[in-house]
Coordinates of C-alpha atoms and ligand atoms in Angstrom, one line a residue:
Chain A
M1 CA 35.7 -23.0 15.9
S2 CA 37.8 -19.9 15.5
A3 CA 40.9 -22.1 16.2
Q4 CA 39.9 -24.7 13.4
E5 CA 39.6 -22.0 11.2
Q6 CA 43.1 -20.9 11.9
I7 CA 44.5 -24.2 11.3
S8 CA 42.5 -24.8 7.9
V9 CA 43.8 -21.4 6.7
T10 CA 47.6 -22.1 7.7
S11 CA 47.4 -25.3 5.8
R12 CA 45.9 -23.7 2.7
T13 CA 49.0 -21.5 2.5
S14 CA 51.6 -24.2 2.8
E15 CA 53.7 -24.9 -0.1
Q16 CA 52.2 -28.3 -1.1
A17 CA 48.6 -27.0 -0.7
R18 CA 49.6 -24.4 -3.3
G19 CA 50.9 -26.6 -5.7
Q20 CA 47.7 -28.6 -5.4
D21 CA 45.6 -25.7 -6.1
V22 CA 47.7 -24.7 -9.2
A23 CA 47.2 -28.1 -10.8
R24 CA 43.7 -28.2 -10.0
L25 CA 43.3 -24.5 -11.5
K26 CA 44.5 -25.8 -14.7
W27 CA 42.1 -28.9 -14.8
R28 CA 39.5 -26.5 -14.0
H29 CA 40.5 -24.3 -17.0
F30 CA 40.5 -27.2 -19.1
K31 CA 37.2 -28.2 -18.4
G32 CA 35.9 -24.7 -19.3
R33 CA 37.7 -25.0 -22.6
I34 CA 36.2 -28.6 -23.4
L35 CA 32.9 -27.0 -22.5
S36 CA 33.2 -23.9 -24.5
A37 CA 34.4 -25.7 -27.8
L38 CA 31.4 -28.3 -27.2
G39 CA 29.1 -25.3 -27.2
W40 CA 30.8 -23.8 -30.4
F41 CA 30.3 -26.9 -32.0
S42 CA 26.4 -26.9 -31.1
I43 CA 26.0 -23.5 -32.5
L44 CA 27.4 -24.4 -35.7
F45 CA 25.5 -27.7 -36.2
G46 CA 22.3 -25.9 -35.3
L47 CA 22.8 -22.9 -37.6
G48 CA 24.4 -25.1 -40.3
M49 CA 21.5 -27.2 -40.6
L50 CA 18.9 -24.2 -40.4
V51 CA 20.9 -22.6 -43.1
V52 CA 20.6 -25.5 -45.4
L53 CA 16.9 -25.8 -44.6
I54 CA 16.0 -22.4 -45.4
F55 CA 18.0 -22.3 -48.3
D56 CA 16.3 -25.4 -49.6
V57 CA 12.8 -24.0 -49.0
I58 CA 13.3 -20.6 -50.5
N59 CA 14.8 -22.7 -53.6
R60 CA 11.8 -24.9 -53.8
A61 CA 9.3 -22.0 -53.4
T62 CA 10.6 -19.5 -55.6
G63 CA 13.2 -21.3 -57.9
I64 CA 15.5 -18.5 -57.5
F65 CA 18.8 -20.5 -57.2
S66 CA 18.2 -23.2 -59.7
G67 CA 16.1 -21.1 -62.2
G68 CA 12.7 -23.2 -61.6
T69 CA 9.3 -22.0 -61.5
N70 CA 8.4 -19.1 -58.8
W71 CA 5.4 -20.3 -56.7
L72 CA 5.2 -17.6 -54.0
T73 CA 3.1 -15.4 -56.7
W74 CA 0.4 -13.1 -56.1
D75 CA -2.2 -16.2 -57.2
F76 CA -0.6 -18.1 -54.0
F77 CA -2.1 -15.6 -51.9
N78 CA -5.3 -15.0 -53.8
N79 CA -6.4 -18.5 -54.8
F80 CA -8.0 -21.2 -52.8
D81 CA -6.8 -24.8 -52.8
S82 CA -7.2 -26.5 -55.9
R83 CA -6.8 -30.2 -57.3
F84 CA -4.2 -28.5 -59.8
A85 CA -1.2 -27.3 -58.3
N86 CA -1.1 -24.3 -60.8
R87 CA -4.3 -23.1 -59.5
A88 CA -4.1 -23.7 -56.0
G89 CA -3.3 -21.0 -53.4
A90 CA -3.3 -20.6 -49.7
K91 CA -5.6 -17.9 -49.3
A92 CA -8.1 -20.1 -47.1
A93 CA -5.3 -21.2 -45.0
I94 CA -3.7 -17.8 -44.5
V95 CA -6.8 -16.1 -43.5
G96 CA -7.7 -18.9 -41.4
T97 CA -4.3 -19.0 -39.6
L98 CA -4.9 -15.0 -38.8
Y99 CA -8.4 -15.5 -37.6
T100 CA -7.6 -18.6 -35.4
I101 CA -4.4 -16.8 -33.9
S102 CA -6.4 -13.6 -33.1
L103 CA -8.9 -15.2 -31.4
T104 CA -6.4 -17.3 -29.3
I105 CA -4.6 -14.3 -28.3
L106 CA -8.1 -12.8 -27.3
F107 CA -8.7 -15.8 -25.3
S108 CA -5.6 -17.0 -23.6
F109 CA -3.9 -13.7 -23.0
P110 CA -6.3 -12.1 -20.5
L111 CA -7.1 -15.3 -18.9
G112 CA -3.4 -16.4 -18.5
V113 CA -2.3 -13.1 -17.3
A114 CA -5.2 -12.6 -14.7
A115 CA -4.5 -16.3 -13.7
A116 CA -0.8 -15.5 -13.1
I117 CA -1.5 -12.4 -11.2
Y118 CA -3.9 -14.2 -9.2
L119 CA -1.3 -16.8 -8.4
E120 CA 1.6 -14.5 -7.8
E121 CA -0.2 -11.7 -5.9
Y122 CA -3.5 -12.9 -4.4
A123 CA -3.4 -16.5 -3.9
R124 CA -2.2 -17.6 -0.1
D125 CA 0.4 -20.6 0.2
N126 CA -1.8 -23.2 0.9
W127 CA -2.3 -27.0 -0.4
F128 CA -4.6 -25.5 -3.1
S129 CA -2.6 -23.0 -4.7
R130 CA 0.2 -25.4 -4.6
I131 CA -2.0 -28.2 -6.4
V132 CA -2.9 -25.8 -8.8
E133 CA 0.8 -24.6 -9.5
I134 CA 2.0 -27.9 -10.2
N135 CA -0.5 -28.9 -12.5
I136 CA -0.2 -25.7 -14.6
S137 CA 3.7 -26.6 -14.8
N138 CA 2.4 -30.0 -15.9
L139 CA 0.0 -28.9 -18.3
A140 CA 2.4 -26.8 -20.3
A141 CA 4.4 -30.2 -21.0
V142 CA 1.3 -32.2 -22.3
P143 CA 1.5 -33.1 -25.6
S144 CA -0.6 -31.3 -28.0
I145 CA -2.3 -33.7 -29.6
I146 CA -3.9 -34.3 -26.1
Y147 CA -5.4 -30.9 -26.2
G148 CA -7.0 -31.7 -29.5
L149 CA -8.7 -34.7 -28.0
L150 CA -10.0 -32.4 -25.4
G151 CA -11.2 -29.6 -27.9
L152 CA -13.1 -32.4 -30.0
Q153 CA -14.7 -33.4 -27.1
V154 CA -15.7 -30.3 -25.1
F155 CA -15.8 -27.5 -27.6
A156 CA -16.9 -29.6 -30.9
R157 CA -19.3 -32.2 -29.4
W158 CA -20.6 -30.9 -26.0
L159 CA -20.7 -27.4 -26.8
F160 CA -22.0 -28.1 -30.2
L161 CA -19.1 -25.8 -31.8
G162 CA -18.3 -28.2 -34.5
R163 CA -15.1 -27.9 -36.5
S164 CA -15.3 -24.1 -36.4
I165 CA -12.5 -21.6 -36.0
L166 CA -13.8 -20.9 -32.5
T167 CA -13.4 -24.8 -31.6
G168 CA -9.8 -24.6 -32.9
A169 CA -9.1 -21.0 -31.3
L170 CA -10.4 -22.5 -27.9
T171 CA -8.3 -25.6 -28.1
L172 CA -5.2 -23.6 -28.9
A173 CA -5.9 -21.0 -26.1
L174 CA -6.1 -23.9 -23.8
L175 CA -2.6 -25.2 -25.1
V176 CA -0.5 -21.9 -24.7
M177 CA -2.4 -20.7 -21.5
P178 CA -0.2 -22.7 -19.2
I179 CA 3.1 -21.3 -20.6
I180 CA 1.6 -17.8 -20.8
I181 CA 0.9 -18.3 -17.0
V182 CA 4.4 -19.6 -16.4
A183 CA 6.0 -17.1 -18.1
S184 CA 3.8 -14.2 -16.7
R185 CA 4.3 -15.3 -13.1
E186 CA 8.2 -15.4 -13.8
S187 CA 7.9 -11.9 -14.9
I188 CA 5.6 -10.8 -12.0
R189 CA 7.7 -12.3 -9.3
A190 CA 10.9 -10.4 -10.9
V191 CA 9.5 -7.5 -9.7
P192 CA 11.0 -6.0 -6.6
S193 CA 9.0 -6.4 -3.6
S194 CA 10.5 -3.2 -2.2
L195 CA 8.1 -1.4 -5.0
R196 CA 5.2 -3.2 -3.8
Q197 CA 5.8 -2.1 -0.4
A198 CA 6.3 1.5 -1.3
S199 CA 2.9 1.4 -2.9
Y200 CA 1.3 -0.2 0.0
A201 CA 2.9 2.0 2.4
L202 CA 1.3 4.9 0.5
G203 CA -2.0 3.6 1.1
A204 CA -2.6 1.6 -2.0
T205 CA -4.9 -1.2 -2.1
R206 CA -3.9 -4.6 -3.6
W207 CA -5.2 -4.0 -7.0
Q208 CA -3.6 -0.5 -7.1
T209 CA -0.6 -1.8 -6.6
V210 CA -0.8 -4.6 -9.0
W211 CA -2.0 -2.2 -11.7
N212 CA 0.1 0.7 -11.2
V213 CA 3.6 -1.1 -10.0
V214 CA 3.5 -4.6 -10.7
L215 CA 1.9 -4.8 -14.3
P216 CA 4.1 -1.9 -15.9
Q217 CA 7.2 -3.4 -14.2
S218 CA 6.5 -6.8 -15.6
I219 CA 4.6 -6.1 -18.9
G220 CA 7.4 -6.4 -20.8
G221 CA 8.3 -9.9 -19.8
I222 CA 4.4 -10.9 -20.0
L223 CA 4.4 -9.9 -23.5
T224 CA 7.4 -11.7 -24.6
G225 CA 6.5 -14.8 -23.0
S226 CA 2.9 -14.7 -24.4
I227 CA 3.9 -13.7 -27.9
L228 CA 6.5 -16.9 -27.8
A229 CA 3.7 -19.1 -26.4
V230 CA 1.3 -17.8 -29.3
S231 CA 3.8 -18.4 -32.0
R232 CA 4.1 -22.1 -30.8
A233 CA 0.3 -22.3 -31.6
I234 CA 0.8 -21.0 -34.8
G235 CA 2.6 -23.8 -36.0
E236 CA 0.7 -26.4 -34.3
T237 CA -1.0 -28.8 -36.4
A238 CA -1.8 -32.2 -34.3
P239 CA -4.5 -30.5 -32.4
L240 CA -6.2 -28.9 -35.1
I241 CA -6.1 -31.9 -37.3
T242 CA -7.7 -33.7 -34.4
I243 CA -10.9 -31.4 -34.1
G244 CA -11.1 -31.7 -37.5
A245 CA -10.1 -28.6 -39.4
L246 CA -10.3 -29.3 -43.0
T247 CA -7.8 -28.9 -45.8
F248 CA -10.4 -28.4 -48.7
V249 CA -11.8 -24.9 -47.9
P250 CA -12.7 -23.2 -51.2
F251 CA -14.1 -20.1 -49.4
L252 CA -13.3 -17.6 -46.6
P253 CA -14.9 -18.2 -43.5
R254 CA -17.9 -15.8 -42.9
N255 CA -17.7 -16.3 -39.1
I256 CA -16.0 -17.6 -36.4
L257 CA -18.5 -20.8 -36.4
D258 CA -17.5 -21.5 -39.9
I259 CA -15.1 -24.5 -40.8
F260 CA -11.3 -23.3 -41.8
T261 CA -8.1 -24.7 -42.4
V262 CA -4.8 -23.3 -41.2
L263 CA -1.2 -22.8 -42.9
P264 CA 0.2 -25.9 -41.1
I265 CA -2.5 -28.2 -42.2
Q266 CA -2.4 -26.9 -45.8
I267 CA 1.4 -27.4 -45.9
F268 CA 0.8 -30.9 -44.7
N269 CA -1.7 -31.6 -46.9
W270 CA 0.2 -30.6 -50.1
T271 CA 3.5 -32.4 -49.0
S272 CA 1.5 -35.6 -49.3
R273 CA 0.2 -35.2 -52.5
P274 CA 1.8 -37.4 -55.1
Q275 CA 2.9 -34.2 -57.8
D276 CA 6.1 -32.8 -57.1
D277 CA 4.5 -29.3 -57.7
F278 CA 2.5 -29.4 -54.6
R279 CA 5.7 -29.9 -52.5
S280 CA 6.9 -26.4 -54.1
L281 CA 3.5 -24.9 -53.1
A282 CA 4.3 -26.4 -49.6
A283 CA 7.7 -24.9 -49.6
A284 CA 6.0 -21.5 -50.5
G285 CA 3.5 -22.2 -47.5
I286 CA 6.5 -22.6 -45.2
L287 CA 7.8 -19.4 -46.3
V288 CA 4.6 -17.5 -45.4
L289 CA 4.3 -19.4 -42.2
L290 CA 7.9 -18.4 -41.1
A291 CA 7.3 -14.7 -42.3
I292 CA 4.4 -14.3 -39.9
L293 CA 6.2 -16.0 -37.5
L294 CA 8.9 -13.8 -37.7
T295 CA 6.7 -10.7 -37.4
I296 CA 5.3 -11.8 -34.2
N297 CA 8.6 -12.8 -32.8
A298 CA 10.1 -8.9 -33.8
L299 CA 6.6 -7.5 -32.7
A300 CA 7.7 -8.9 -29.0
I301 CA 11.4 -8.0 -29.1
Y302 CA 10.0 -4.5 -30.0
L303 CA 7.4 -4.4 -27.3
R304 CA 10.2 -5.6 -24.7
N305 CA 12.5 -3.1 -25.5
R306 CA 9.9 -0.3 -25.5
Y307 CA 8.5 -1.4 -22.3
Q308 CA 12.3 -1.6 -20.9
K309 CA 13.1 1.8 -21.7
R310 CA 10.1 3.3 -20.4
Y311 CA 10.6 1.4 -16.9
Chain B
M1 CA 8.2 11.5 30.7
T2 CA 4.7 13.0 29.4
T3 CA 3.4 9.6 28.3
H4 CA 1.1 9.0 31.4
D5 CA -0.1 12.8 31.7
L6 CA -3.8 12.7 31.0
E7 CA -4.6 16.0 29.1
Y8 CA -7.8 16.3 27.4
D9 CA -5.8 16.6 24.3
N10 CA -4.2 13.3 23.7
P11 CA -0.4 14.0 23.3
N12 CA 0.2 10.8 21.9
A13 CA 0.2 10.0 18.4
I14 CA 0.7 6.3 18.7
E15 CA 0.2 4.0 21.8
A16 CA 1.2 0.3 22.0
H17 CA -0.3 -1.9 24.9
N18 CA 1.2 -5.2 25.3
M19 CA 2.0 -5.6 21.8
S20 CA 3.3 -9.2 20.9
V21 CA 4.3 -9.8 17.2
Y22 CA 4.4 -13.7 15.8
Y23 CA 5.7 -14.7 12.6
G24 CA 4.4 -18.3 12.7
S25 CA 4.8 -19.7 16.2
F26 CA 8.1 -17.5 16.5
R27 CA 7.4 -14.8 19.0
A28 CA 9.4 -12.1 17.7
V29 CA 8.5 -9.3 20.0
K30 CA 6.8 -9.6 23.1
D31 CA 4.7 -7.2 25.4
V32 CA 5.7 -4.0 24.3
S33 CA 4.0 -1.1 25.6
L34 CA 5.0 2.5 24.7
A35 CA 3.6 5.7 23.8
I36 CA 4.9 7.9 20.9
E37 CA 4.5 11.5 21.6
K38 CA 3.2 13.9 18.7
N39 CA 5.5 16.0 17.1
R40 CA 8.5 14.5 18.3
I41 CA 11.3 12.1 16.8
T42 CA 11.4 9.0 18.7
A43 CA 14.3 6.4 18.0
L44 CA 14.2 2.8 18.3
I45 CA 17.7 1.4 18.9
G46 CA 18.7 -2.1 20.1
P47 CA 20.8 -4.8 18.3
S48 CA 20.2 -6.6 15.0
G49 CA 17.3 -8.9 15.0
C50 CA 15.6 -7.6 18.1
G51 CA 12.6 -6.5 16.3
K52 CA 12.8 -3.0 15.5
S53 CA 11.5 -3.2 12.2
T54 CA 8.9 -5.5 13.4
V55 CA 7.7 -3.0 15.8
L56 CA 8.1 -0.3 13.1
R57 CA 5.9 -2.2 10.9
S58 CA 3.2 -3.0 13.2
F59 CA 2.2 0.5 13.6
N60 CA 1.2 0.9 10.1
R61 CA 0.1 -2.7 9.6
M62 CA 2.6 -3.4 7.0
N63 CA 3.1 -6.7 8.7
D64 CA -0.1 -7.8 7.1
L65 CA 1.8 -8.2 3.9
V66 CA 4.1 -10.7 5.7
P67 CA 1.4 -13.9 5.4
S68 CA 2.6 -15.4 8.6
A69 CA 2.9 -12.3 10.8
R70 CA 0.4 -12.0 13.4
V71 CA -0.3 -8.9 16.0
E72 CA -1.6 -9.3 19.6
G73 CA -2.4 -6.7 22.0
Q74 CA -3.3 -3.1 20.7
V75 CA -1.9 -0.3 18.9
L76 CA -3.7 2.9 19.4
F77 CA -4.0 5.6 16.7
H78 CA -6.0 8.7 18.0
G79 CA -7.4 6.2 20.7
E80 CA -8.6 3.4 18.3
N81 CA -7.0 0.3 18.0
I82 CA -5.7 -0.4 14.6
Y83 CA -6.1 -4.1 14.9
A84 CA -9.8 -3.8 15.8
P85 CA -11.9 -5.8 13.4
G86 CA -13.0 -3.6 10.7
V87 CA -10.2 -1.3 10.7
D88 CA -9.1 -0.9 7.1
P89 CA -5.1 -1.1 7.0
V90 CA -5.3 0.7 3.4
N91 CA -6.6 3.7 5.4
V92 CA -4.1 3.2 8.7
R93 CA -1.4 3.3 5.8
R94 CA -2.5 6.5 4.2
R95 CA -2.1 8.2 7.8
I96 CA 0.9 6.7 9.1
G97 CA 3.5 6.7 6.3
M98 CA 6.8 4.8 6.0
V99 CA 10.3 5.4 4.4
F100 CA 12.4 2.5 4.1
Q101 CA 15.9 1.4 4.5
K102 CA 17.0 1.2 0.9
P103 CA 15.7 4.0 -1.5
N104 CA 12.9 2.6 -3.5
P105 CA 11.4 5.3 -5.7
F106 CA 9.2 4.2 -8.6
P107 CA 10.8 3.5 -11.9
K108 CA 8.6 6.4 -13.2
S109 CA 9.6 10.3 -13.2
I110 CA 10.0 12.2 -10.2
Y111 CA 6.8 14.1 -10.6
E112 CA 4.9 10.7 -10.9
N113 CA 6.7 9.4 -7.9
V114 CA 5.4 12.3 -5.7
I115 CA 2.0 12.3 -7.1
Y116 CA 1.5 8.6 -6.8
G117 CA -0.1 8.7 -3.2
P118 CA -2.3 11.7 -3.9
R119 CA -3.6 9.8 -7.1
I120 CA -4.3 6.2 -5.7
N121 CA -5.8 7.8 -2.9
G122 CA -8.7 9.3 -5.3
W123 CA -7.6 13.2 -4.4
K124 CA -9.5 15.2 -7.2
L125 CA -6.8 17.9 -7.9
S126 CA -6.5 20.2 -10.8
R127 CA -3.4 20.2 -12.6
R128 CA -2.1 23.2 -10.9
E129 CA -3.0 21.7 -7.5
M130 CA -0.8 18.8 -8.5
D131 CA 2.0 20.9 -9.5
E132 CA 1.5 22.7 -5.9
L133 CA 1.5 19.7 -4.0
V134 CA 4.4 18.1 -5.8
E135 CA 6.3 21.4 -5.2
R136 CA 5.4 21.6 -1.5
S137 CA 6.3 17.9 -0.9
L138 CA 9.6 18.1 -2.6
R139 CA 10.5 21.3 -0.8
G140 CA 9.3 19.6 2.5
A141 CA 11.8 16.8 1.9
A142 CA 14.6 19.6 0.7
L143 CA 14.9 18.0 -2.8
W144 CA 12.9 20.9 -4.6
D145 CA 15.9 23.0 -5.6
E146 CA 17.9 20.0 -6.6
V147 CA 15.2 18.6 -9.1
K148 CA 12.8 21.5 -9.9
D149 CA 14.2 21.7 -13.5
K150 CA 14.1 18.1 -14.2
L151 CA 10.6 16.7 -12.8
N152 CA 10.1 14.5 -15.7
Q153 CA 13.1 12.7 -15.6
N154 CA 13.0 9.2 -13.8
G155 CA 13.3 9.0 -10.1
L156 CA 15.9 6.3 -10.5
S157 CA 18.4 8.7 -12.0
L158 CA 18.8 10.4 -8.8
S159 CA 21.8 9.7 -6.2
G160 CA 21.1 7.4 -3.5
G161 CA 20.5 10.2 -1.0
Q162 CA 18.4 12.4 -3.5
Q163 CA 16.2 9.1 -4.1
Q164 CA 15.7 8.8 0.1
R165 CA 14.6 12.2 0.0
L166 CA 12.3 11.7 -3.0
C167 CA 10.8 8.5 -1.1
I168 CA 10.2 11.1 2.0
A169 CA 8.5 13.3 -0.5
R170 CA 6.4 10.8 -1.9
A171 CA 5.6 9.8 1.8
L172 CA 4.9 13.7 2.8
A173 CA 2.6 13.8 -0.6
V174 CA -0.2 11.8 1.1
E175 CA -0.2 14.5 4.1
P176 CA 0.1 11.6 6.8
E177 CA 0.3 12.2 10.4
V178 CA 3.1 9.9 11.5
I179 CA 6.1 8.6 9.3
L180 CA 7.8 5.6 10.2
M181 CA 11.5 5.4 8.9
D182 CA 13.5 2.1 9.1
E183 CA 17.2 2.9 9.3
P184 CA 16.6 5.6 6.3
C185 CA 20.0 6.6 6.2
S186 CA 21.9 3.4 6.4
A187 CA 22.5 3.2 2.5
L188 CA 23.6 7.1 2.5
D189 CA 26.9 8.7 2.9
P190 CA 27.4 10.9 5.8
I191 CA 26.4 14.3 4.2
S192 CA 23.0 12.6 2.7
T193 CA 22.6 11.4 6.3
L194 CA 23.0 15.0 7.9
K195 CA 20.7 16.3 5.5
I196 CA 18.1 13.9 6.2
E197 CA 18.5 14.3 9.8
E198 CA 18.2 18.4 9.5
L199 CA 15.1 17.3 7.4
M200 CA 13.7 15.2 10.2
F201 CA 13.8 18.1 12.6
E202 CA 11.9 20.3 9.9
L203 CA 9.3 17.8 9.7
R204 CA 8.8 17.6 13.3
Q205 CA 6.9 20.7 13.4
H206 CA 3.9 18.8 11.3
Y207 CA 4.6 15.3 11.8
T208 CA 5.5 12.5 14.2
I209 CA 8.5 10.6 13.3
I210 CA 9.5 7.3 14.5
I211 CA 13.2 6.0 13.2
V212 CA 14.8 3.0 13.6
T213 CA 18.9 3.4 13.7
H214 CA 21.5 1.5 14.2
N215 CA 23.7 4.7 14.8
M216 CA 24.0 5.6 18.4
Q217 CA 25.4 9.3 17.2
Q218 CA 22.3 9.5 15.1
A219 CA 20.0 8.5 17.7
S220 CA 21.4 10.6 20.3
R221 CA 21.7 13.9 18.2
A222 CA 18.4 13.7 16.0
S223 CA 15.8 12.3 18.4
D224 CA 13.8 13.6 21.4
Y225 CA 13.0 10.0 22.9
T226 CA 14.7 6.6 22.4
A227 CA 13.6 3.1 23.0
F228 CA 16.0 0.4 23.4
F229 CA 15.1 -2.9 22.6
L230 CA 17.0 -6.5 23.3
M231 CA 16.1 -10.1 22.6
D232 CA 15.8 -12.5 25.3
S233 CA 17.1 -16.1 25.2
D234 CA 14.2 -17.2 23.0
R235 CA 15.3 -14.5 20.7
T236 CA 12.2 -12.5 21.3
G237 CA 12.4 -9.0 21.3
Q238 CA 11.6 -6.8 24.6
L239 CA 11.5 -3.0 25.2
V240 CA 14.1 -2.4 27.7
E241 CA 14.0 1.0 28.3
Y242 CA 12.1 4.0 27.3
G243 CA 12.7 7.7 28.0
S244 CA 14.0 10.9 26.8
T245 CA 17.1 10.7 24.8
S246 CA 19.0 12.6 27.0
Q247 CA 18.3 10.4 30.0
I248 CA 18.7 7.0 28.0
F249 CA 22.2 8.3 26.6
Q250 CA 23.4 10.1 29.6
N251 CA 21.8 8.6 32.5
P252 CA 20.5 5.1 31.8
K253 CA 18.5 3.2 34.2
D254 CA 19.0 -0.3 33.0
E255 CA 22.4 -1.8 33.1
R256 CA 22.0 -3.4 29.7
T257 CA 21.2 0.0 28.1
E258 CA 24.4 1.7 29.3
Q259 CA 26.3 -1.6 28.1
Y260 CA 24.5 -1.2 24.8
I261 CA 25.0 2.5 24.4
S262 CA 28.8 2.4 25.2
G263 CA 29.2 -0.4 22.8
Q264 CA 29.9 -3.3 25.0
F265 CA 27.5 -5.6 22.8
G266 CA 25.3 -5.8 20.1
Ligands
LIG1 N1 9.0 -11.6 7.4 C1 9.5 -12.5 8.6 N2 9.2 -13.8 8.6 C2 9.8 -14.4 9.6 N3 10.5 -13.7 10.6 C3 10.9 -12.5 10.6 C4 10.3 -11.7 9.4 N4 10.9 -10.6 9.6 C5 11.6 -10.6 10.5 N5 11.7 -11.9 11.2 C6 12.3 -12.3 12.6 O1 12.0 -11.6 13.5 C7 12.9 -11.2 14.6 C8 13.0 -9.5 14.3 O2 13.4 -9.1 13.1 P1 13.5 -7.6 12.9 O3 13.7 -7.5 11.2 O4 12.2 -6.7 13.2 O5 14.9 -7.2 13.6 P2 15.5 -5.9 13.6 O6 15.8 -5.3 15.0 O7 14.7 -4.8 12.4 O8 17.1 -6.2 13.0 P3 17.9 -5.3 11.9 O9 18.4 -4.3 13.2 O10 18.9 -6.3 11.4 O11 17.2 -4.8 10.8 C9 14.0 -11.6 13.6 O12 14.3 -12.9 14.5 C10 13.9 -12.1 12.4 O13 14.3 -13.2 11.8
LIG2 MG1 15.5 -3.6 10.5

């Protein structure tokens, strides 16, 4: 064995072998440059499209560049939808979105994190936990409209919740829970096992170790993952259309069993009306939706930094 | 050897009787019987993979955390088998502390690190009592003078040797009877190593210490008893020889012990 190694080592240092190595190294560097050029192109392309898109939306909504009408006014926030573009606003949709998302977080976050903790810290590695695991990963990839159909059948019909905010929130919670679970598990798994051992060796129970060591260490990642999952839910239209979230809702929901609408559906509806003004309203709606999304993402970044500093 | 003296007061902190440890179907350690005397330092030595850490972890049921691990035989602590049904491993670990190879302070303040154990064990302490306990533990680990002005600093900001002494202080804070140390100095420089060895001599007055080490000098200068392990052809570890450190190092009975100590293998 060691004699063989010796031979290969000497042959590597021969003149010819060194020449081969140099040629190969050049080729390796060349491949690296091609890849980085491709990467640059992709970034420029993506960013360029995004910038154009956002400029267009801003311009349509506010007329700021082309001197058109500004639709993003106080009325837009304070009016309900209307058949007349100059009287239509997104009040019901904005409130509906905030309601739905709050409830979605309320349902999906505790359950998702609890499931992740169970799978990582408690479950034994047997066929059952492996099946659960595979299925959760698969669920994260299921098209959202399927969740809409599920929500329609289970929550709206069987549980008689109708086309309510509650049905919508429960459906969206199902949609984002697999993502929350997967993200939380990653984060929990990244906690060094030496810290768990330190805790157990001091006489901590499993739960004490989870609560005092594992969770504080992983909460930053859990929060980031969960908030990104929730921001996906904010933009979802398909499952909510499926469960029948209405567009024309000229009142604020009185409770969580009321019918409702959300921004994406409102936008979708406005874009399909014939008058051009509604398209500008839609652009204003998109800006509000973007603002909500950006706020939530900023919150995610803030929380992550905060917890990374603390621990 | 005093291990077979039958005094009224049991001189042994821990006794293993025919202990075997399995990982799945692999038998890592076979038929280990040894008695650890109270208030003494016992060193476990042997080549890599012979099961020293496995034996050590079996003494406070840390092996329970490895799903595939299984222990046969008995480990007596105060005359009671810690593997008997109904024994709570959490309670065993509270009384038999452990210090690991790599310093592993929690990413919390020095103060919080030390008070962690008492806290999770539900000790009702006033602020003053906590402060006193923290000071006592840090003094016990010979760290107090270096950190007394920065107790709120993160434990990770300390040097490696200081971190290891913080881990010792953390273990002391729950007032265990036995402290298991798995190569506590292997990540440390010679000065920190000497500090920890001196510390062990101090701690010996109040605690029983079992230490795994690869360092022959360390075993010979810092321990009272030495147990030598070796694995057989199935890679199963066995206890080859156990006796006072001076006997093992100066007058080994087993030829393999002599070979190992003189650095001929392992
Ligand atoms: N968690 C585990 N799962 C499966 N096998 C293990 C596990 N831990 C240890 N073993 C096996 O048990 C045997 C003894 O390991 P152990 O860690 O006790 O050796 P050691 O004497 O401490 O070695 P070292 O001096 O290198 O630390 C080895 O063959 C090892 O592969
Ligand atoms: Mg070891």
